[in-house]
Coordinates of C-alpha atoms in Angstrom, one line a residue:
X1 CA -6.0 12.7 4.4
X2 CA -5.9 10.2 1.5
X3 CA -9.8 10.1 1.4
X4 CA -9.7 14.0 0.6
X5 CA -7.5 13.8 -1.6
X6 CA -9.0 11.0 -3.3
X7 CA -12.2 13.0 -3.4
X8 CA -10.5 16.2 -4.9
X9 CA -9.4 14.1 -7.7
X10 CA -12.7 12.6 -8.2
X11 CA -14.2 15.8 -8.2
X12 CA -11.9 17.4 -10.7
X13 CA -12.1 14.4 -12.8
X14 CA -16.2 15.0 -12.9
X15 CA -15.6 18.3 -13.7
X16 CA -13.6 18.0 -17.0
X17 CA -16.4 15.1 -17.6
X18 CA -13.7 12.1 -17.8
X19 CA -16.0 10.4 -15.5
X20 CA -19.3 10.3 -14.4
X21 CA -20.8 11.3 -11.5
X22 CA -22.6 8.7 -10.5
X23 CA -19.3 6.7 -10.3
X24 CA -17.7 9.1 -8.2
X25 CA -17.7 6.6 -4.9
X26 CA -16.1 3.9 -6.8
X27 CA -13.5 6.0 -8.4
X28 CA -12.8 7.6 -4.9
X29 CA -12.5 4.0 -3.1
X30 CA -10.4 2.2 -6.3
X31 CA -8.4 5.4 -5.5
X32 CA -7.6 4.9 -2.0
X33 CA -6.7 1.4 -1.8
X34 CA -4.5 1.9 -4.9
X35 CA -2.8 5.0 -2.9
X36 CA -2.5 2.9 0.2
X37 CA -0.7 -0.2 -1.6
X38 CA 1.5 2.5 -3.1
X39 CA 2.5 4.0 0.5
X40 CA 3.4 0.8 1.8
X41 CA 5.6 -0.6 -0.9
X42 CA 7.1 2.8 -1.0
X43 CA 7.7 2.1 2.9
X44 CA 8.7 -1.0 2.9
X45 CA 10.9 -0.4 -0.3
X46 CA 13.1 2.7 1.5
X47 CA 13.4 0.6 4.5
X48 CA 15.4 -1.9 2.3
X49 CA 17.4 0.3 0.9
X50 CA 18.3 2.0 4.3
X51 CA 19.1 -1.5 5.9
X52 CA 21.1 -2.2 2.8
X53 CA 18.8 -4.8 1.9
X54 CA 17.8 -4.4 -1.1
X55 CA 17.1 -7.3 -2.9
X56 CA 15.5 -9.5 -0.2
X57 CA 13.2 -6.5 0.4
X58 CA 11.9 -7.2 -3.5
X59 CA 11.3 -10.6 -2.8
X60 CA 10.2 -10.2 0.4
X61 CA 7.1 -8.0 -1.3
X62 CA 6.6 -10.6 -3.8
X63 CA 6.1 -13.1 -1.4
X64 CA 4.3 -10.8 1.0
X65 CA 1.4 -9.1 -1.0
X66 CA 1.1 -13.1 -3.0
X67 CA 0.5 -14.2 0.4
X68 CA -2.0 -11.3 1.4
X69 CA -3.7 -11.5 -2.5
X70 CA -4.2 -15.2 -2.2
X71 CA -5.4 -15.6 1.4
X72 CA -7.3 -12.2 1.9
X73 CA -4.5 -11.0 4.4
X74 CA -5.1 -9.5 8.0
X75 CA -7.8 -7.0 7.9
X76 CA -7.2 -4.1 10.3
X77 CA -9.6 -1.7 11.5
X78 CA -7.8 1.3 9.9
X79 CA -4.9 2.1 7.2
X80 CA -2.5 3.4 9.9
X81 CA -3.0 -0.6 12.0
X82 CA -2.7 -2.3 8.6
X83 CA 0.6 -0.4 7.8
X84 CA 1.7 -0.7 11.4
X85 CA 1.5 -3.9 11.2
X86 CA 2.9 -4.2 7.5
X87 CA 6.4 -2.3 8.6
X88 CA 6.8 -4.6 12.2
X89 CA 6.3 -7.3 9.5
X90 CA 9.3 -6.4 7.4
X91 CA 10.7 -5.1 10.3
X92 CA 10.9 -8.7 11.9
X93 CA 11.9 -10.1 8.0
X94 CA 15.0 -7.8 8.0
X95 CA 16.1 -8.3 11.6
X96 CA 15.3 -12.0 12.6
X97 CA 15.1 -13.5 8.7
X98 CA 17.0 -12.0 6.3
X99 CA 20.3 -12.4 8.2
X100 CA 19.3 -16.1 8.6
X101 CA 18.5 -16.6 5.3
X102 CA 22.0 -14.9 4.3

């Protein structure tokens, strides 16, 4: 679903000659991953603010997509395993760590 919609953009964006065709697969992939990140901090960020944590969540994310920018992170098969995995992650931070830290 994100690919499509990815690809509509794209596709509109060649047709009012923003970009150019040719570019249209880069556009569509820097598109995706950027939607992706988006979804997950959106997440990750309304599952803080239902646990009424808040504030560890935005360090939590600081720390979290550092450690995934710096080391190259867990590569999953598929977006839908990666954010699985992203939210148990959190998940585990605000059950088991955050009240530790606190």
């Amino acid at each position: 679903m994100i690919e499509k919609i990815a690809e509509r953009i794209a596709d509109k964006l060649i047709g009012y000659e923003y970009i150019d065709c040719n570019k249209r697969e880069d556009y569509v992939y820097a598109m995706i991953m950027s939607m992706e990140s988006w979804i997950s901090i959106f997440s990750i960020v309304l599952i803080g603010m239902l646990f009424h944590v808040l504030v560890p969540t935005i360090f939590f994310l600081i720390f979290f997509l550092a450690i995934k920018r710096r080391s190259n992170g867990y590569h999953a098969e598929t977006f839908q395993s990666c954010y699985l995995f992203s939210i148990s992650v959190f998940l585990f931070f605000v059950a088991v760590l955050s009240p530790a830290m606190q």
